[in-house]
């Protein structure tokens, strides 16, 4: 790329037009895709890495994305990208090894730095990172305790609830991630050195070529609150820019958690819009999106108010249950909010009431999607009608049992404060626990074929001893 021929080539005025024309011709036309793919992939891959004021790199990348719709060409493109990534990594590691060797250091199998020189070893015994680490400098909160780590996210504007019974539905956003971690400072430096690329175009390179438009900060044990709050405000600005939501306060964050869990429950794709990130990445994201809501709930002292609101929801007369199924702050929202404000003991005490409301929601929305105030059809339907809402409830229940199992509430602290503090200090344990929740979701909840089987899997038989008559009795009790 340093040769004069190459520099002359990317400056040619016709190049941008050629790339645009080929992109248009390639859309949905396999013969064109195959023809271009046969000869041009190496040069296009080289072009997508080029930086110029004419955005040649972006145009080449767009053409490659159009070509990727052809499976044969897609495999070829991915192969070139993997080769380049591996080569860059090899060269970077070789240079790093040489520089570290000059300092009497070396890297271990995990890529972490250890001291080889006995003199340096006496000066400083480097700590080994065990938790989340930056994808650029490979360091985390053990070695850089004051630097804020963040996770790349992709947020999309959408309705808070598709079933809301209003002429103009309330708008919020839904966030997904490939769960790539980076220091906020490293992100800023990478963007500064990207030479012509836009911020998120550059960030996608660090994010495994996955689209992103947010940088959710993770509050480490020794990070000052002012530094975390600054990064959180910056993330809120990103949210406003990409979703148009003017004031993304904590109810929007709770809805965001709700919509993330709902994607699992409805078995939807997490990578449809961003192009990367699956179930595991987004299960890892869950507690950290929760932390964003918890931070605001705690700092604004909103716990008591939300506990009262949840109590009012659960104590509502049955005449209001049906109507509430078509509101944004309905059963799914309050089940999610419960995870933020109820201790495990209170959750266990109230979870069947929340399950009642979720089942009424499933029945009502299935029978009358457009909205109603009375349940016209009380006959129990096939299990598939209730399954997404049961799985939603089951994931919340599993998070209590597996992710927050070791959270202890001391003295005057509320559950919200205790959970926020636990998330802040236990990143490695959180990731491992989220993997166990994912396993329970995939191996136990999704295979369930009946309500009674689900109750057995989730541990509800003590509270619902007769699952077969539960739904019949519940619907019959409604006015």
Short mmCIF file of C-alpha atoms in Angstrom, two decimals:
data_model
loop_
_atom_site.label_atom_id
_atom_site.label_comp_id
_atom_site.label_asym_id
_atom_site.label_seq_id
_atom_site.Cartn_x
_atom_site.Cartn_y
_atom_site.Cartn_z
CA UNK A 1 0.00 0.00 0.00
CA UNK A 2 3.03 2.30 0.14
CA UNK A 3 3.85 1.99 -3.58
CA UNK A 4 3.27 4.93 -5.91
CA UNK A 5 1.13 2.77 -8.24
CA UNK A 6 -1.29 2.00 -5.39
CA UNK A 7 -1.46 5.63 -4.26
CA UNK A 8 -2.20 6.74 -7.83
CA UNK A 9 -4.84 4.04 -8.17
CA UNK A 10 -6.91 5.02 -5.10
CA UNK A 11 -6.78 8.69 -6.17
CA UNK A 12 -8.34 8.00 -9.59
CA UNK A 13 -11.59 10.06 -9.92
CA UNK A 14 -13.45 7.17 -11.58
CA UNK A 15 -12.80 4.68 -8.74
CA UNK A 16 -15.64 5.86 -6.48
CA UNK A 17 -18.11 5.70 -9.38
CA UNK A 18 -16.94 2.22 -10.39
CA UNK A 19 -17.39 0.95 -6.81
CA UNK A 20 -20.88 2.43 -6.58
CA UNK A 21 -21.90 1.01 -9.96
CA UNK A 22 -20.63 -2.45 -9.08
CA UNK A 23 -22.45 -2.28 -5.73
CA UNK A 24 -25.72 -1.46 -7.51
CA UNK A 25 -25.22 -4.16 -10.14
CA UNK A 26 -24.41 -6.76 -7.49
CA UNK A 27 -27.57 -6.26 -5.45
CA UNK A 28 -29.66 -9.42 -5.82
CA UNK A 29 -27.90 -10.56 -9.04
CA UNK A 30 -25.94 -13.83 -8.49
CA UNK A 31 -24.19 -13.93 -11.92
CA UNK A 32 -22.69 -10.46 -11.30
CA UNK A 33 -21.75 -11.44 -7.75
CA UNK A 34 -19.95 -14.56 -8.98
CA UNK A 35 -18.20 -12.69 -11.81
CA UNK A 36 -16.84 -9.97 -9.51
CA UNK A 37 -16.09 -12.55 -6.82
CA UNK A 38 -13.98 -14.64 -9.22
CA UNK A 39 -11.29 -11.98 -9.74
CA UNK A 40 -11.79 -8.87 -7.63
CA UNK A 41 -12.00 -9.97 -3.98
CA UNK A 42 -8.28 -9.42 -3.16
CA UNK A 43 -8.23 -5.87 -4.54
CA UNK A 44 -11.60 -4.99 -2.95
CA UNK A 45 -10.42 -6.33 0.39
CA UNK A 46 -7.30 -4.19 0.07
CA UNK A 47 -9.45 -1.18 -0.82
CA UNK A 48 -11.80 -1.61 2.17
CA UNK A 49 -8.80 -1.02 4.44
CA UNK A 50 -7.75 2.13 2.59
CA UNK A 51 -8.15 5.56 4.15
CA UNK A 52 -8.96 8.48 1.85
CA UNK A 53 -10.99 11.65 1.90
CA UNK A 54 -13.23 10.15 -0.81
CA UNK A 55 -14.36 7.30 1.52
CA UNK A 56 -13.04 4.63 -0.87
CA UNK A 57 -12.73 2.18 2.04
CA UNK A 58 -16.41 2.52 2.91
CA UNK A 59 -17.52 2.08 -0.71
CA UNK A 60 -15.36 -1.04 -1.12
CA UNK A 61 -16.77 -2.41 2.12
CA UNK A 62 -20.34 -1.75 0.88
CA UNK A 63 -19.57 -3.62 -2.35
CA UNK A 64 -18.19 -6.57 -0.38
CA UNK A 65 -21.30 -6.61 1.80
CA UNK A 66 -23.46 -6.75 -1.35
CA UNK A 67 -21.34 -9.62 -2.68
CA UNK A 68 -21.58 -11.49 0.64
CA UNK A 69 -25.26 -12.22 -0.10
CA UNK A 70 -23.90 -14.91 -2.42
CA UNK A 71 -22.78 -17.85 -0.17
CA UNK A 72 -19.89 -18.85 -2.42
CA UNK A 73 -18.48 -15.33 -2.64
CA UNK A 74 -19.17 -14.72 1.05
CA UNK A 75 -16.93 -17.64 2.03
CA UNK A 76 -14.15 -16.23 -0.13
CA UNK A 77 -14.47 -12.75 1.41
CA UNK A 78 -14.46 -14.12 4.95
CA UNK A 79 -11.39 -16.20 4.13
CA UNK A 80 -9.46 -13.11 2.96
CA UNK A 81 -10.56 -11.10 5.99
CA UNK A 82 -9.51 -13.87 8.36
CA UNK A 83 -6.11 -14.16 6.64
CA UNK A 84 -5.55 -10.40 6.93
CA UNK A 85 -6.65 -10.34 10.55
CA UNK A 86 -4.34 -13.26 11.38
CA UNK A 87 -1.42 -11.66 9.55
CA UNK A 88 -1.92 -8.31 11.31
CA UNK A 89 -2.11 -10.07 14.63
CA UNK A 90 1.05 -12.05 13.85
CA UNK A 91 2.99 -8.92 12.90
CA UNK A 92 1.72 -7.01 15.93
CA UNK A 93 2.60 -9.85 18.28
CA UNK A 94 6.05 -10.20 16.71
CA UNK A 95 6.71 -6.48 17.19
CA UNK A 96 5.34 -6.61 20.70
CA UNK A 97 7.50 -9.65 21.52
CA UNK A 98 10.61 -7.85 20.24
CA UNK A 99 9.89 -4.71 22.27
CA UNK A 100 9.04 -6.71 25.41
CA UNK A 101 12.20 -8.79 24.97
CA UNK A 102 14.28 -5.60 25.01
CA UNK A 103 12.69 -4.79 28.39
CA UNK A 104 13.27 -8.28 29.78
CA UNK A 105 9.61 -9.31 29.47
CA UNK A 106 7.58 -11.87 27.54
CA UNK A 107 3.95 -12.84 26.94
CA UNK A 108 2.36 -16.01 28.25
CA UNK A 109 -0.06 -18.30 26.40
CA UNK A 110 -2.99 -15.97 27.20
CA UNK A 111 -1.18 -13.00 25.67
CA UNK A 112 -0.58 -11.36 29.04
CA UNK A 113 2.73 -9.78 29.97
CA UNK A 114 5.03 -11.48 32.47
CA UNK A 115 8.46 -10.41 33.71
CA UNK A 116 11.36 -12.59 32.52
CA UNK A 117 14.25 -10.51 33.87
CA UNK A 118 15.05 -11.23 37.50
CA UNK A 119 15.94 -7.55 38.07
CA UNK A 120 12.60 -6.35 36.72
CA UNK A 121 10.81 -9.12 38.60
CA UNK A 122 12.13 -7.67 41.83
CA UNK A 123 10.92 -4.20 40.79
CA UNK A 124 7.42 -5.23 39.82
CA UNK A 125 5.59 -8.52 39.77
CA UNK A 126 2.94 -7.99 37.13
CA UNK A 127 -0.58 -9.10 38.04
CA UNK A 128 -2.42 -11.54 35.82
CA UNK A 129 -5.75 -10.34 34.45
CA UNK A 130 -8.63 -12.64 35.32
CA UNK A 131 -11.69 -10.58 34.35
CA UNK A 132 -12.69 -8.51 31.32
CA UNK A 133 -9.82 -7.09 29.25
CA UNK A 134 -9.47 -4.42 26.55
CA UNK A 135 -9.37 -5.80 23.00
CA UNK A 136 -6.54 -3.39 22.09
CA UNK A 137 -4.13 -3.25 25.05
CA UNK A 138 -5.24 -6.61 26.56
CA UNK A 139 -5.36 -5.09 30.05
CA UNK A 140 -8.29 -4.90 32.46
CA UNK A 141 -9.17 -3.61 35.90
CA UNK A 142 -6.38 -5.48 37.72
CA UNK A 143 -3.54 -3.82 35.84
CA UNK A 144 -5.30 -0.56 34.90
CA UNK A 145 -7.73 -0.09 37.80
CA UNK A 146 -8.49 3.59 37.07
CA UNK A 147 -9.16 3.32 33.31
CA UNK A 148 -12.82 2.83 32.36
CA UNK A 149 -13.63 -0.29 30.35
CA UNK A 150 -16.69 -0.26 28.09
CA UNK A 151 -18.55 -2.65 25.82
CA UNK A 152 -19.44 -1.82 22.20
CA UNK A 153 -23.23 -1.85 21.74
CA UNK A 154 -25.71 -1.36 18.90
CA UNK A 155 -29.01 0.35 19.76
CA UNK A 156 -32.01 0.61 17.44
CA UNK A 157 -35.08 2.84 17.74
CA UNK A 158 -38.34 0.88 18.02
CA UNK A 159 -41.68 0.71 19.85
CA UNK A 160 -41.52 -0.05 23.57
CA UNK A 161 -44.39 -2.50 23.06
CA UNK A 162 -45.87 -3.60 19.74
CA UNK A 163 -49.22 -4.28 21.41
CA UNK A 164 -49.62 -0.84 23.02
CA UNK A 165 -53.22 0.25 22.42
CA UNK A 166 -52.61 3.85 21.37
CA UNK A 167 -52.84 5.69 18.03
CA UNK A 168 -49.16 6.70 18.44
CA UNK A 169 -47.11 4.04 20.14
CA UNK A 170 -44.39 4.98 22.65
CA UNK A 171 -40.90 4.86 21.16
CA UNK A 172 -37.76 3.58 22.88
CA UNK A 173 -34.75 1.52 21.83
CA UNK A 174 -33.35 -1.99 21.95
CA UNK A 175 -29.66 -2.74 22.51
CA UNK A 176 -27.59 -5.75 21.42
CA UNK A 177 -23.85 -6.45 21.45
CA UNK A 178 -21.03 -8.66 20.22
CA UNK A 179 -19.60 -8.08 23.71
CA UNK A 180 -16.22 -6.75 22.69
CA UNK A 181 -14.57 -4.85 25.55
CA UNK A 182 -12.35 -1.79 25.12
CA UNK A 183 -10.91 0.98 27.30
CA UNK A 184 -12.73 4.24 26.56
CA UNK A 185 -9.27 5.85 26.18
CA UNK A 186 -8.18 3.13 23.71
CA UNK A 187 -11.37 3.67 21.69
CA UNK A 188 -10.70 7.42 21.55
CA UNK A 189 -7.09 6.86 20.48
CA UNK A 190 -8.12 4.34 17.80
CA UNK A 191 -10.68 6.77 16.37
CA UNK A 192 -8.11 9.59 16.37
CA UNK A 193 -5.67 7.47 14.38
CA UNK A 194 -8.28 6.12 11.95
CA UNK A 195 -7.39 8.79 9.36
CA UNK A 196 -10.64 9.76 7.70
CA UNK A 197 -12.92 7.01 8.93
CA UNK A 198 -15.97 7.97 10.98
CA UNK A 199 -16.04 7.04 14.70
CA UNK A 200 -18.30 3.98 14.42
CA UNK A 201 -16.78 2.89 11.14
CA UNK A 202 -13.44 2.76 12.93
CA UNK A 203 -14.97 1.14 16.02
CA UNK A 204 -16.42 -1.70 13.92
CA UNK A 205 -12.84 -2.83 13.23
CA UNK A 206 -12.28 -3.34 16.98
CA UNK A 207 -15.77 -4.88 17.29
CA UNK A 208 -15.16 -7.94 15.07
CA UNK A 209 -16.61 -6.11 12.01
CA UNK A 210 -19.93 -5.72 13.84
CA UNK A 211 -21.88 -2.46 13.63
CA UNK A 212 -21.94 -0.41 16.82
CA UNK A 213 -23.17 3.02 17.88
CA UNK A 214 -22.66 2.99 21.64
CA UNK A 215 -19.99 2.50 24.27
CA UNK A 216 -21.59 1.24 27.51
CA UNK A 217 -19.18 1.87 30.43
CA UNK A 218 -18.47 -0.85 33.00
CA UNK A 219 -17.85 0.63 36.45
CA UNK A 220 -14.75 -1.08 37.83
CA UNK A 221 -14.00 -1.49 41.56
CA UNK A 222 -11.42 1.32 41.66
CA UNK A 223 -12.75 3.64 38.96
CA UNK A 224 -13.79 7.03 40.31
CA UNK A 225 -17.51 7.71 40.09
CA UNK A 226 -16.89 11.00 38.25
CA UNK A 227 -15.00 9.13 35.49
CA UNK A 228 -17.75 6.51 35.19
CA UNK A 229 -20.51 9.17 35.19
CA UNK A 230 -18.74 11.08 32.40
CA UNK A 231 -18.54 7.94 30.26
CA UNK A 232 -22.19 7.11 31.03
CA UNK A 233 -23.26 10.62 29.95
CA UNK A 234 -21.29 10.13 26.74
CA UNK A 235 -23.09 6.82 26.14
CA UNK A 236 -26.46 8.53 26.73
CA UNK A 237 -25.49 11.10 24.10
CA UNK A 238 -24.75 8.26 21.67
CA UNK A 239 -28.20 6.77 22.46
CA UNK A 240 -29.90 10.09 21.76
CA UNK A 241 -28.05 10.47 18.45
CA UNK A 242 -28.83 7.01 17.12
CA UNK A 243 -32.39 6.54 18.48
CA UNK A 244 -33.83 10.05 18.73
CA UNK A 245 -34.96 9.38 22.33
CA UNK A 246 -34.35 12.78 23.92
CA UNK A 247 -34.07 11.79 27.57
CA UNK A 248 -33.10 8.11 27.97
CA UNK A 249 -33.99 7.86 31.69
CA UNK A 250 -33.97 4.59 33.67
CA UNK A 251 -37.47 3.38 32.61
CA UNK A 252 -36.06 3.27 29.06
CA UNK A 253 -33.12 1.22 30.40
CA UNK A 254 -35.56 -1.22 32.07
CA UNK A 255 -37.50 -1.49 28.79
CA UNK A 256 -34.15 -2.14 27.08
CA UNK A 257 -33.47 -5.06 29.46
CA UNK A 258 -37.04 -6.28 28.87
CA UNK A 259 -36.63 -6.19 25.07
CA UNK A 260 -33.28 -8.02 25.32
CA UNK A 261 -34.83 -10.82 27.42
CA UNK A 262 -37.82 -10.88 25.03
CA UNK A 263 -35.45 -11.56 22.11
CA UNK A 264 -34.28 -14.69 23.94
CA UNK A 265 -37.87 -15.66 24.78
CA UNK A 266 -39.06 -15.26 21.18
CA UNK A 267 -35.88 -16.91 19.82
CA UNK A 268 -35.12 -13.90 17.61
CA UNK A 269 -31.80 -13.08 15.96
CA UNK A 270 -29.47 -10.70 17.80
CA UNK A 271 -27.37 -9.94 14.72
CA UNK A 272 -30.11 -9.00 12.25
CA UNK A 273 -29.23 -5.28 12.30
CA UNK A 274 -25.67 -5.23 13.67
CA UNK A 275 -24.24 -8.15 11.68
CA UNK A 276 -22.67 -9.91 14.67
CA UNK A 277 -23.21 -11.12 18.22
CA UNK A 278 -25.28 -14.12 19.28
CA UNK A 279 -26.97 -15.56 22.35
CA UNK A 280 -23.84 -15.83 24.48
CA UNK A 281 -22.64 -12.27 23.77
CA UNK A 282 -26.02 -10.82 24.64
CA UNK A 283 -26.51 -12.93 27.75
CA UNK A 284 -23.15 -11.53 28.92
CA UNK A 285 -24.48 -8.03 28.17
CA UNK A 286 -27.62 -8.46 30.32
CA UNK A 287 -26.20 -7.64 33.81
CA UNK A 288 -24.28 -4.64 32.48
CA UNK A 289 -27.38 -3.08 30.86
CA UNK A 290 -29.09 -3.74 34.20
CA UNK A 291 -26.27 -1.89 35.96
CA UNK A 292 -26.95 1.21 33.85
CA UNK A 293 -30.58 1.25 35.09
CA UNK A 294 -29.57 0.40 38.68
CA UNK A 295 -27.05 3.25 38.82
CA UNK A 296 -29.74 5.81 37.96
CA UNK A 297 -32.38 4.17 40.19
CA UNK A 298 -29.97 4.32 43.14
CA UNK A 299 -28.57 7.80 42.54
CA UNK A 300 -32.07 9.29 42.11
CA UNK A 301 -33.33 7.38 45.18
CA UNK A 302 -36.19 5.88 43.16
CA UNK A 303 -36.24 2.41 44.77
CA UNK A 304 -39.08 3.15 47.24
CA UNK A 305 -41.21 4.74 44.53
CA UNK A 306 -40.73 1.81 42.14
CA UNK A 307 -41.46 -0.73 44.92
CA UNK A 308 -44.73 1.11 45.54
CA UNK A 309 -45.53 1.18 41.79
CA UNK A 310 -44.82 -2.56 41.52
CA UNK A 311 -47.06 -3.18 44.56
CA UNK A 312 -49.87 -1.14 42.96
CA UNK A 313 -49.49 -3.17 39.76
CA UNK A 314 -49.68 -6.51 41.59
CA UNK A 315 -52.60 -5.40 43.79
CA UNK A 316 -54.68 -4.03 40.90
CA UNK A 317 -58.24 -5.41 40.72
CA UNK A 318 -58.80 -8.06 38.06
CA UNK A 319 -61.02 -5.68 36.08
CA UNK A 320 -57.80 -3.79 35.17
CA UNK A 321 -55.69 -6.83 34.26
CA UNK A 322 -56.83 -7.10 30.64
CA UNK A 323 -56.53 -3.39 29.90
CA UNK A 324 -53.02 -3.38 31.39
CA UNK A 325 -51.88 -6.01 28.85
CA UNK A 326 -51.93 -3.27 26.18
CA UNK A 327 -49.85 -0.71 28.10
CA UNK A 328 -46.08 -0.23 27.87
CA UNK A 329 -45.69 -0.67 31.63
CA UNK A 330 -47.45 -4.02 31.67
CA UNK A 331 -46.59 -7.49 33.04
CA UNK A 332 -43.31 -7.87 31.11
CA UNK A 333 -42.06 -4.44 32.20
CA UNK A 334 -42.86 -5.04 35.88
CA UNK A 335 -41.37 -8.54 35.83
CA UNK A 336 -38.17 -6.94 34.53
CA UNK A 337 -38.36 -4.10 37.05
CA UNK A 338 -38.76 -6.69 39.85
CA UNK A 339 -35.28 -8.01 39.02
CA UNK A 340 -33.89 -4.52 39.73
CA UNK A 341 -35.69 -3.81 43.02
CA UNK A 342 -36.89 -7.05 44.67
CA UNK A 343 -34.65 -9.26 46.80
CA UNK A 344 -34.71 -13.02 46.04
CA UNK A 345 -36.99 -13.61 49.06
CA UNK A 346 -39.49 -10.98 47.85
CA UNK A 347 -39.23 -12.30 44.30
CA UNK A 348 -40.10 -15.81 45.44
CA UNK A 349 -43.01 -14.40 47.42
CA UNK A 350 -44.44 -12.49 44.45
CA UNK A 351 -43.29 -14.42 41.39
CA UNK A 352 -46.50 -16.44 40.98
CA UNK A 353 -48.50 -13.18 40.95
CA UNK A 354 -46.23 -11.93 38.17
CA UNK A 355 -46.57 -15.24 36.35
CA UNK A 356 -50.38 -14.90 36.60
CA UNK A 357 -50.19 -11.55 34.87
CA UNK A 358 -47.81 -12.83 32.17
CA UNK A 359 -50.15 -15.73 31.38
CA UNK A 360 -53.16 -13.41 31.16
CA UNK A 361 -51.08 -11.22 28.84
CA UNK A 362 -50.29 -14.22 26.60
CA UNK A 363 -53.95 -15.28 26.44
CA UNK A 364 -55.33 -11.78 25.87
CA UNK A 365 -52.86 -10.78 23.17
CA UNK A 366 -53.38 -14.07 21.36
CA UNK A 367 -57.19 -13.80 21.43
CA UNK A 368 -57.45 -10.04 20.77
CA UNK A 369 -54.18 -8.56 19.41
CA UNK A 370 -55.80 -5.19 18.75
CA UNK A 371 -56.79 -4.52 22.36
CA UNK A 372 -59.80 -5.17 24.61
CA UNK A 373 -61.04 -4.62 28.17
CA UNK A 374 -62.54 -8.08 28.68
CA UNK A 375 -61.27 -11.57 27.90
CA UNK A 376 -63.75 -13.00 25.40
CA UNK A 377 -62.17 -16.45 25.08
CA UNK A 378 -61.07 -18.15 28.32
CA UNK A 379 -60.30 -21.55 26.83
CA UNK A 380 -56.71 -22.70 27.37
CA UNK A 381 -54.75 -22.71 24.10
CA UNK A 382 -51.82 -24.83 22.91
CA UNK A 383 -48.53 -24.47 24.82
CA UNK A 384 -46.87 -22.46 22.02
CA UNK A 385 -49.15 -19.48 22.82
CA UNK A 386 -47.69 -19.23 26.35
CA UNK A 387 -44.15 -20.47 25.70
CA UNK A 388 -42.41 -17.10 24.90
CA UNK A 389 -43.83 -15.49 28.05
CA UNK A 390 -42.98 -18.50 30.20
CA UNK A 391 -39.41 -18.48 28.88
CA UNK A 392 -39.23 -14.72 29.57
CA UNK A 393 -40.32 -15.35 33.17
CA UNK A 394 -37.94 -18.32 33.39
CA UNK A 395 -34.89 -16.27 32.34
CA UNK A 396 -35.62 -13.63 35.01
CA UNK A 397 -36.00 -16.44 37.55
CA UNK A 398 -32.70 -18.04 36.46
CA UNK A 399 -30.86 -14.70 36.75
CA UNK A 400 -31.97 -14.55 40.39
CA UNK A 401 -30.91 -18.15 41.04
CA UNK A 402 -27.62 -18.25 39.12
CA UNK A 403 -26.26 -14.74 38.48
CA UNK A 404 -27.22 -13.01 41.74
CA UNK A 405 -27.15 -16.07 43.97
CA UNK A 406 -24.26 -14.72 46.08
CA UNK A 407 -25.51 -11.13 46.43
CA UNK A 408 -25.93 -10.25 50.11
CA UNK A 409 -27.87 -7.24 51.41
CA UNK A 410 -26.21 -5.68 54.45
CA UNK A 411 -27.63 -3.16 56.92
CA UNK A 412 -29.57 -0.29 55.36
CA UNK A 413 -28.57 -1.20 51.78
CA UNK A 414 -31.41 -1.98 49.36
CA UNK A 415 -31.37 -4.91 46.94
CA UNK A 416 -30.76 -2.40 44.11
CA UNK A 417 -27.60 -1.06 45.78
CA UNK A 418 -26.34 -4.54 46.64
CA UNK A 419 -26.82 -5.83 43.07
CA UNK A 420 -25.19 -2.74 41.52
CA UNK A 421 -22.21 -3.19 43.86
CA UNK A 422 -21.98 -6.92 43.03
CA UNK A 423 -21.99 -6.24 39.27
CA UNK A 424 -19.27 -3.65 39.77
CA UNK A 425 -16.92 -6.01 41.64
CA UNK A 426 -17.50 -9.43 40.03
CA UNK A 427 -17.15 -9.28 36.25
CA UNK A 428 -15.56 -12.74 35.89
CA UNK A 429 -18.18 -14.43 38.13
CA UNK A 430 -20.97 -12.66 36.21
CA UNK A 431 -19.78 -13.96 32.84
CA UNK A 432 -19.52 -17.53 34.16
CA UNK A 433 -22.99 -17.30 35.77
CA UNK A 434 -24.50 -15.89 32.56
CA UNK A 435 -23.16 -18.93 30.70
CA UNK A 436 -25.04 -21.15 33.18
CA UNK A 437 -28.25 -19.15 32.58
CA UNK A 438 -27.75 -19.58 28.83
CA UNK A 439 -27.32 -23.34 29.27
CA UNK A 440 -30.53 -23.55 31.35
CA UNK A 441 -32.37 -21.50 28.70
CA UNK A 442 -31.19 -23.66 25.79
CA UNK A 443 -31.11 -27.10 27.37
CA UNK A 444 -34.01 -26.93 29.82
CA UNK A 445 -36.51 -24.16 29.01
CA UNK A 446 -36.67 -24.21 25.20
CA UNK A 447 -37.21 -28.01 24.96
CA UNK A 448 -40.25 -27.86 27.32
CA UNK A 449 -43.46 -29.01 25.62
CA UNK A 450 -46.06 -28.38 28.34
CA UNK A 451 -46.82 -25.99 31.17
CA UNK A 452 -46.38 -28.70 33.81
CA UNK A 453 -42.94 -29.60 32.40
CA UNK A 454 -41.95 -25.91 32.52
CA UNK A 455 -43.07 -25.62 36.17
CA UNK A 456 -40.91 -28.63 37.01
CA UNK A 457 -37.85 -27.20 35.23
CA UNK A 458 -38.14 -23.73 36.81
CA UNK A 459 -39.00 -25.05 40.29
CA UNK A 460 -42.60 -23.83 40.58
CA UNK A 461 -44.28 -27.08 41.62
CA UNK A 462 -44.19 -26.07 45.27
CA UNK A 463 -46.25 -22.95 44.52
CA UNK A 464 -48.27 -24.48 41.65
CA UNK A 465 -48.87 -28.11 42.75
CA UNK A 466 -51.50 -28.70 40.03
CA UNK A 467 -50.12 -27.15 36.81
CA UNK A 468 -52.74 -28.84 34.61
CA UNK A 469 -55.61 -26.85 36.14
CA UNK A 470 -53.64 -23.65 36.84
CA UNK A 471 -54.37 -21.84 33.56
CA UNK A 472 -58.01 -22.96 33.48
CA UNK A 473 -58.61 -21.68 37.00
CA UNK A 474 -56.69 -18.45 36.35
CA UNK A 475 -58.68 -17.51 33.23
CA UNK A 476 -61.98 -18.55 34.86
CA UNK A 477 -61.31 -16.15 37.74
CA UNK A 478 -61.24 -13.14 35.40
CA UNK A 479 -64.38 -11.01 35.08
#
